Amino acid sequence: MDTADLLERSYPGRRAELKRDIFRKALSLFNEQGIEATTIDMIRAECDTSVGAIYHHFGNKEGLVAALFFTALEDQARLRDAYLDAAQTTEEGVQALVFSYVDWVERQPEWARFQYHARFAVTKGPFKDELAERNKTRNLRLRDWLADSGRVAELKALPAELLPSLIIGQADSYCRAWLAGRVKGSPMAYRELLAQAAWRSIRGDDGPDS
């Protein structure tokens, strides 16, 4: 999957062609130049469009950064939910969460790199409330899955809000290091090990060991 595939999924059709082009060029500039250093005029020049057209779609640069960030999160969530829907057991579900995270990062490295860089700006900026609302909706499937009564009995007595971090934390750390060039091994090459580590961190004492 490449950037075009992700954008076609998120914004299909001919009417969204300009929007997709702005996204592609902005994503590239934000990753190459940095979010702070990139200006709307730089994006306009790359897209060969008007500043007015960019403002029409996104309002301002903060709006464009947030729109890119939300697009990445939603695409990531679609893959996560598809993997989770195929899981038959709690352990398979934990594995699905780790696999989907790792697979998405490796398939979409430019989006993932931007997502890491933009997180602070969006969570602290003018779109923080919209992000909070989107996260509530986006994570409904995950919260319902974690809260299943039969599933809870298989897990350690841990705060529900801590579980996603325990499941994804190690995969997230490795993916960040890979994107930054600090490690060479493919995240997907280690997905089984990362999933096993996640399961061991949350399974109850009587849970099956893998």
PDB file of C-alpha atoms in Angstrom:
ATOM      1  CA  MET A   1       0.000   0.000   0.000  1.00  0.00           C
ATOM      2  CA  ASP A   2       1.297   3.469  -0.810  1.00  0.00           C
ATOM      3  CA  THR A   3       0.172   7.012  -0.108  1.00  0.00           C
ATOM      4  CA  ALA A   4      -2.114   7.019  -3.138  1.00  0.00           C
ATOM      5  CA  ASP A   5      -3.888   3.866  -1.947  1.00  0.00           C
ATOM      6  CA  LEU A   6      -4.529   5.375   1.478  1.00  0.00           C
ATOM      7  CA  LEU A   7      -5.880   8.604   0.032  1.00  0.00           C
ATOM      8  CA  GLU A   8      -8.066   6.794  -2.481  1.00  0.00           C
ATOM      9  CA  ARG A   9      -9.590   4.836   0.386  1.00  0.00           C
ATOM     10  CA  SER A  10     -10.139   7.926   2.504  1.00  0.00           C
ATOM     11  CA  TYR A  11     -11.168  10.412  -0.215  1.00  0.00           C
ATOM     12  CA  PRO A  12     -12.378   8.512  -3.287  1.00  0.00           C
ATOM     13  CA  GLY A  13     -13.644   9.970  -6.522  1.00  0.00           C
ATOM     14  CA  ARG A  14     -12.704  12.656  -9.027  1.00  0.00           C
ATOM     15  CA  ARG A  15     -14.146  15.504  -6.971  1.00  0.00           C
ATOM     16  CA  ALA A  16     -11.573  14.839  -4.248  1.00  0.00           C
ATOM     17  CA  GLU A  17      -8.625  14.830  -6.676  1.00  0.00           C
ATOM     18  CA  LEU A  18      -7.319  18.262  -5.649  1.00  0.00           C
ATOM     19  CA  LYS A  19      -7.686  17.417  -1.976  1.00  0.00           C
ATOM     20  CA  ARG A  20      -5.678  14.220  -2.448  1.00  0.00           C
ATOM     21  CA  ASP A  21      -2.978  16.141  -4.314  1.00  0.00           C
ATOM     22  CA  ILE A  22      -2.711  18.720  -1.538  1.00  0.00           C
ATOM     23  CA  PHE A  23      -2.467  15.922   1.009  1.00  0.00           C
ATOM     24  CA  ARG A  24       0.283  14.138  -0.936  1.00  0.00           C
ATOM     25  CA  LYS A  25       2.397  17.256  -1.391  1.00  0.00           C
ATOM     26  CA  ALA A  26       1.844  18.505   2.159  1.00  0.00           C
ATOM     27  CA  LEU A  27       2.726  15.131   3.643  1.00  0.00           C
ATOM     28  CA  SER A  28       5.986  15.057   1.704  1.00  0.00           C
ATOM     29  CA  LEU A  29       6.919  18.616   2.688  1.00  0.00           C
ATOM     30  CA  PHE A  30       6.037  18.164   6.340  1.00  0.00           C
ATOM     31  CA  ASN A  31       8.249  15.071   6.519  1.00  0.00           C
ATOM     32  CA  GLU A  32      11.122  16.596   4.541  1.00  0.00           C
ATOM     33  CA  GLN A  33      11.132  20.171   5.871  1.00  0.00           C
ATOM     34  CA  GLY A  34       9.390  19.787   9.214  1.00  0.00           C
ATOM     35  CA  ILE A  35       5.930  20.950  10.179  1.00  0.00           C
ATOM     36  CA  GLU A  36       7.024  24.322  11.547  1.00  0.00           C
ATOM     37  CA  ALA A  37       9.237  25.174   8.564  1.00  0.00           C
ATOM     38  CA  THR A  38       6.654  24.254   5.932  1.00  0.00           C
ATOM     39  CA  THR A  39       4.405  27.096   4.809  1.00  0.00           C
ATOM     40  CA  ILE A  40       1.118  27.156   2.962  1.00  0.00           C
ATOM     41  CA  ASP A  41       2.852  28.935   0.092  1.00  0.00           C
ATOM     42  CA  MET A  42       5.378  26.084  -0.204  1.00  0.00           C
ATOM     43  CA  ILE A  43       2.515  23.610  -0.420  1.00  0.00           C
ATOM     44  CA  ARG A  44       0.712  25.805  -2.957  1.00  0.00           C
ATOM     45  CA  ALA A  45       3.811  25.878  -5.183  1.00  0.00           C
ATOM     46  CA  GLU A  46       4.119  22.081  -5.092  1.00  0.00           C
ATOM     47  CA  CYS A  47       0.435  21.603  -5.909  1.00  0.00           C
ATOM     48  CA  ASP A  48       0.330  24.330  -8.576  1.00  0.00           C
ATOM     49  CA  THR A  49      -2.890  25.623  -7.058  1.00  0.00           C
ATOM     50  CA  SER A  50      -3.944  28.762  -5.191  1.00  0.00           C
ATOM     51  CA  VAL A  51      -3.560  29.582  -1.535  1.00  0.00           C
ATOM     52  CA  GLY A  52      -7.303  30.191  -1.536  1.00  0.00           C
ATOM     53  CA  ALA A  53      -7.987  26.627  -2.651  1.00  0.00           C
ATOM     54  CA  ILE A  54      -5.928  25.261   0.239  1.00  0.00           C
ATOM     55  CA  TYR A  55      -7.653  27.523   2.741  1.00  0.00           C
ATOM     56  CA  HIS A  56     -11.016  26.537   1.265  1.00  0.00           C
ATOM     57  CA  HIS A  57     -10.377  22.870   2.034  1.00  0.00           C
ATOM     58  CA  PHE A  58      -8.513  23.156   5.347  1.00  0.00           C
ATOM     59  CA  GLY A  59      -8.902  26.652   6.800  1.00  0.00           C
ATOM     60  CA  ASN A  60      -5.211  27.143   7.663  1.00  0.00           C
ATOM     61  CA  LYS A  61      -1.999  25.169   8.137  1.00  0.00           C
ATOM     62  CA  GLU A  62      -3.127  23.846  11.516  1.00  0.00           C
ATOM     63  CA  GLY A  63      -6.271  22.559   9.840  1.00  0.00           C
ATOM     64  CA  LEU A  64      -4.251  20.810   7.152  1.00  0.00           C
ATOM     65  CA  VAL A  65      -1.954  19.191   9.739  1.00  0.00           C
ATOM     66  CA  ALA A  66      -4.974  18.014  11.719  1.00  0.00           C
ATOM     67  CA  ALA A  67      -6.721  16.684   8.596  1.00  0.00           C
ATOM     68  CA  LEU A  68      -3.636  14.659   7.668  1.00  0.00           C
ATOM     69  CA  PHE A  69      -3.350  13.385  11.223  1.00  0.00           C
ATOM     70  CA  PHE A  70      -7.011  12.368  11.380  1.00  0.00           C
ATOM     71  CA  THR A  71      -6.732  10.646   8.003  1.00  0.00           C
ATOM     72  CA  ALA A  72      -3.795   8.561   9.235  1.00  0.00           C
ATOM     73  CA  LEU A  73      -5.593   7.612  12.455  1.00  0.00           C
ATOM     74  CA  GLU A  74      -8.755   6.555  10.660  1.00  0.00           C
ATOM     75  CA  ASP A  75      -6.885   4.425   8.129  1.00  0.00           C
ATOM     76  CA  GLN A  76      -4.908   2.794  10.915  1.00  0.00           C
ATOM     77  CA  ALA A  77      -8.142   2.080  12.810  1.00  0.00           C
ATOM     78  CA  ARG A  78      -9.766   0.468   9.748  1.00  0.00           C
ATOM     79  CA  LEU A  79      -6.930  -2.035   9.527  1.00  0.00           C
ATOM     80  CA  ARG A  80      -6.983  -2.642  13.281  1.00  0.00           C
ATOM     81  CA  ASP A  81     -10.716  -3.359  13.332  1.00  0.00           C
ATOM     82  CA  ALA A  82     -10.469  -5.683  10.332  1.00  0.00           C
ATOM     83  CA  TYR A  83      -7.758  -7.719  12.076  1.00  0.00           C
ATOM     84  CA  LEU A  84      -9.671  -7.681  15.366  1.00  0.00           C
ATOM     85  CA  ASP A  85     -12.881  -8.884  13.715  1.00  0.00           C
ATOM     86  CA  ALA A  86     -11.033 -11.993  12.515  1.00  0.00           C
ATOM     87  CA  ALA A  87      -9.737 -12.902  15.997  1.00  0.00           C
ATOM     88  CA  GLN A  88     -11.422 -15.859  17.701  1.00  0.00           C
ATOM     89  CA  THR A  89      -9.732 -15.760  21.119  1.00  0.00           C
ATOM     90  CA  THR A  90      -8.418 -13.116  23.482  1.00  0.00           C
ATOM     91  CA  GLU A  91      -4.840 -14.012  22.662  1.00  0.00           C
ATOM     92  CA  GLU A  92      -5.573 -13.790  18.938  1.00  0.00           C
ATOM     93  CA  GLY A  93      -7.151 -10.387  19.557  1.00  0.00           C
ATOM     94  CA  VAL A  94      -4.041  -9.093  21.295  1.00  0.00           C
ATOM     95  CA  GLN A  95      -2.000 -10.487  18.438  1.00  0.00           C
ATOM     96  CA  ALA A  96      -4.302  -8.751  15.952  1.00  0.00           C
ATOM     97  CA  LEU A  97      -3.808  -5.392  17.673  1.00  0.00           C
ATOM     98  CA  VAL A  98      -0.037  -5.702  17.512  1.00  0.00           C
ATOM     99  CA  PHE A  99       0.015  -7.101  13.982  1.00  0.00           C
ATOM    100  CA  SER A 100      -2.244  -4.365  12.621  1.00  0.00           C
ATOM    101  CA  TYR A 101      -0.158  -1.636  14.234  1.00  0.00           C
ATOM    102  CA  VAL A 102       3.152  -2.997  12.948  1.00  0.00           C
ATOM    103  CA  ASP A 103       1.798  -3.825   9.490  1.00  0.00           C
ATOM    104  CA  TRP A 104       0.285  -0.373   9.024  1.00  0.00           C
ATOM    105  CA  VAL A 105       3.503   1.400  10.019  1.00  0.00           C
ATOM    106  CA  GLU A 106       5.607  -0.681   7.651  1.00  0.00           C
ATOM    107  CA  ARG A 107       3.149  -0.282   4.768  1.00  0.00           C
ATOM    108  CA  GLN A 108       2.680   3.452   5.393  1.00  0.00           C
ATOM    109  CA  PRO A 109       6.043   4.711   6.703  1.00  0.00           C
ATOM    110  CA  GLU A 110       5.586   8.293   5.481  1.00  0.00           C
ATOM    111  CA  TRP A 111       2.182   8.570   7.122  1.00  0.00           C
ATOM    112  CA  ALA A 112       3.472   6.951  10.303  1.00  0.00           C
ATOM    113  CA  ARG A 113       6.474   9.284  10.420  1.00  0.00           C
ATOM    114  CA  PHE A 114       4.204  12.293  10.026  1.00  0.00           C
ATOM    115  CA  GLN A 115       1.813  10.922  12.634  1.00  0.00           C
ATOM    116  CA  TYR A 116       4.566  10.739  15.248  1.00  0.00           C
ATOM    117  CA  HIS A 117       5.835  14.237  14.440  1.00  0.00           C
ATOM    118  CA  ALA A 118       2.372  15.827  14.361  1.00  0.00           C
ATOM    119  CA  ARG A 119       0.940  14.219  17.492  1.00  0.00           C
ATOM    120  CA  PHE A 120       2.054  16.965  19.884  1.00  0.00           C
ATOM    121  CA  ALA A 121       0.897  19.773  17.594  1.00  0.00           C
ATOM    122  CA  VAL A 122      -2.591  18.281  17.224  1.00  0.00           C
ATOM    123  CA  THR A 123      -3.071  17.205  20.848  1.00  0.00           C
ATOM    124  CA  LYS A 124      -2.063  20.665  22.106  1.00  0.00           C
ATOM    125  CA  GLY A 125      -3.448  22.783  19.272  1.00  0.00           C
ATOM    126  CA  PRO A 126      -6.837  24.153  18.250  1.00  0.00           C
ATOM    127  CA  PHE A 127      -8.071  20.741  17.094  1.00  0.00           C
ATOM    128  CA  LYS A 128      -7.451  18.926  20.391  1.00  0.00           C
ATOM    129  CA  ASP A 129     -11.169  18.734  21.253  1.00  0.00           C
ATOM    130  CA  GLU A 130     -12.028  17.346  17.823  1.00  0.00           C
ATOM    131  CA  LEU A 131      -9.254  14.783  18.237  1.00  0.00           C
ATOM    132  CA  ALA A 132     -10.683  13.714  21.601  1.00  0.00           C
ATOM    133  CA  GLU A 133     -14.135  13.224  20.080  1.00  0.00           C
ATOM    134  CA  ARG A 134     -12.752  11.365  17.085  1.00  0.00           C
ATOM    135  CA  ASN A 135     -10.753   9.090  19.385  1.00  0.00           C
ATOM    136  CA  LYS A 136     -13.886   8.194  21.341  1.00  0.00           C
ATOM    137  CA  THR A 137     -15.655   7.145  18.156  1.00  0.00           C
ATOM    138  CA  ARG A 138     -12.614   5.500  16.597  1.00  0.00           C
ATOM    139  CA  ASN A 139     -11.927   3.348  19.640  1.00  0.00           C
ATOM    140  CA  LEU A 140     -15.474   2.146  20.348  1.00  0.00           C
ATOM    141  CA  ARG A 141     -14.786  -1.246  18.763  1.00  0.00           C
ATOM    142  CA  LEU A 142     -11.589  -1.659  20.787  1.00  0.00           C
ATOM    143  CA  ARG A 143     -13.216  -0.618  24.079  1.00  0.00           C
ATOM    144  CA  ASP A 144     -16.115  -3.021  23.562  1.00  0.00           C
ATOM    145  CA  TRP A 145     -13.711  -5.843  22.771  1.00  0.00           C
ATOM    146  CA  LEU A 146     -11.582  -5.204  25.857  1.00  0.00           C
ATOM    147  CA  ALA A 147     -14.646  -4.862  28.107  1.00  0.00           C
ATOM    148  CA  ASP A 148     -16.195  -8.239  27.180  1.00  0.00           C
ATOM    149  CA  SER A 149     -16.894 -10.026  30.473  1.00  0.00           C
ATOM    150  CA  GLY A 150     -15.419 -13.351  29.390  1.00  0.00           C
ATOM    151  CA  ARG A 151     -12.317 -11.605  28.129  1.00  0.00           C
ATOM    152  CA  VAL A 152     -11.789  -9.610  31.308  1.00  0.00           C
ATOM    153  CA  ALA A 153     -11.567 -12.883  33.243  1.00  0.00           C
ATOM    154  CA  GLU A 154      -8.570 -13.938  31.120  1.00  0.00           C
ATOM    155  CA  LEU A 155      -6.604 -10.781  31.806  1.00  0.00           C
ATOM    156  CA  LYS A 156      -4.755  -9.364  34.768  1.00  0.00           C
ATOM    157  CA  ALA A 157      -6.694  -7.027  37.041  1.00  0.00           C
ATOM    158  CA  LEU A 158      -5.420  -3.887  35.321  1.00  0.00           C
ATOM    159  CA  PRO A 159      -7.028  -0.492  34.698  1.00  0.00           C
ATOM    160  CA  ALA A 160      -8.854  -0.633  31.375  1.00  0.00           C
ATOM    161  CA  GLU A 161      -7.224   2.616  30.248  1.00  0.00           C
ATOM    162  CA  LEU A 162      -3.789   1.023  30.690  1.00  0.00           C
ATOM    163  CA  LEU A 163      -4.399  -2.016  28.500  1.00  0.00           C
ATOM    164  CA  PRO A 164      -3.915  -0.398  25.053  1.00  0.00           C
ATOM    165  CA  SER A 165      -0.549   1.016  26.133  1.00  0.00           C
ATOM    166  CA  LEU A 166       0.602  -2.343  27.462  1.00  0.00           C
ATOM    167  CA  ILE A 167      -0.488  -4.084  24.278  1.00  0.00           C
ATOM    168  CA  ILE A 168       0.948  -1.602  21.777  1.00  0.00           C
ATOM    169  CA  GLY A 169       3.725   0.082  23.775  1.00  0.00           C
ATOM    170  CA  GLN A 170       6.623  -2.143  22.762  1.00  0.00           C
ATOM    171  CA  ALA A 171       5.553  -2.270  19.121  1.00  0.00           C
ATOM    172  CA  ASP A 172       5.207   1.513  19.113  1.00  0.00           C
ATOM    173  CA  SER A 173       8.695   1.939  20.565  1.00  0.00           C
ATOM    174  CA  TYR A 174      10.281  -0.345  17.982  1.00  0.00           C
ATOM    175  CA  CYS A 175       8.400   1.227  15.077  1.00  0.00           C
ATOM    176  CA  ARG A 176       9.557   4.692  16.131  1.00  0.00           C
ATOM    177  CA  ALA A 177      13.153   3.487  16.252  1.00  0.00           C
ATOM    178  CA  TRP A 178      12.794   1.880  12.800  1.00  0.00           C
ATOM    179  CA  LEU A 179      11.291   5.010  11.263  1.00  0.00           C
ATOM    180  CA  ALA A 180      14.118   7.083  12.743  1.00  0.00           C
ATOM    181  CA  GLY A 181      16.745   4.710  11.311  1.00  0.00           C
ATOM    182  CA  ARG A 182      18.025   3.637  14.736  1.00  0.00           C
ATOM    183  CA  VAL A 183      17.312  -0.044  14.027  1.00  0.00           C
ATOM    184  CA  LYS A 184      17.436  -1.949  10.740  1.00  0.00           C
ATOM    185  CA  GLY A 185      15.206  -4.971  11.291  1.00  0.00           C
ATOM    186  CA  SER A 186      11.766  -4.789   9.701  1.00  0.00           C
ATOM    187  CA  PRO A 187       8.972  -4.324  12.265  1.00  0.00           C
ATOM    188  CA  MET A 188       7.001  -7.023  10.474  1.00  0.00           C
ATOM    189  CA  ALA A 189       9.891  -9.430  10.986  1.00  0.00           C
ATOM    190  CA  TYR A 190       9.414  -9.055  14.743  1.00  0.00           C
ATOM    191  CA  ARG A 191       5.629  -8.935  14.856  1.00  0.00           C
ATOM    192  CA  GLU A 192       5.312 -12.424  16.409  1.00  0.00           C
ATOM    193  CA  LEU A 193       7.796 -11.608  19.174  1.00  0.00           C
ATOM    194  CA  LEU A 194       6.122  -8.269  19.868  1.00  0.00           C
ATOM    195  CA  ALA A 195       2.690  -9.907  20.015  1.00  0.00           C
ATOM    196  CA  GLN A 196       3.943 -12.588  22.405  1.00  0.00           C
ATOM    197  CA  ALA A 197       5.457  -9.940  24.676  1.00  0.00           C
ATOM    198  CA  ALA A 198       2.172  -7.984  24.660  1.00  0.00           C
ATOM    199  CA  TRP A 199       0.157 -11.088  25.572  1.00  0.00           C
ATOM    200  CA  ARG A 200       2.490 -12.000  28.446  1.00  0.00           C
ATOM    201  CA  SER A 201       2.167  -8.475  29.833  1.00  0.00           C
ATOM    202  CA  ILE A 202      -1.628  -8.627  30.252  1.00  0.00           C
ATOM    203  CA  ARG A 203      -2.713 -12.273  30.471  1.00  0.00           C
ATOM    204  CA  GLY A 204      -3.941 -13.547  33.824  1.00  0.00           C
ATOM    205  CA  ASP A 205      -1.783 -15.976  35.787  1.00  0.00           C
ATOM    206  CA  ASP A 206      -3.877 -18.914  34.610  1.00  0.00           C
ATOM    207  CA  GLY A 207      -3.876 -17.823  30.972  1.00  0.00           C
ATOM    208  CA  PRO A 208      -2.267 -20.034  28.302  1.00  0.00           C
ATOM    209  CA  ASP A 209       1.413 -19.305  27.762  1.00  0.00           C
ATOM    210  CA  SER A 210       2.674 -18.888  24.208  1.00  0.00           C
TER     211      SER A 210
END
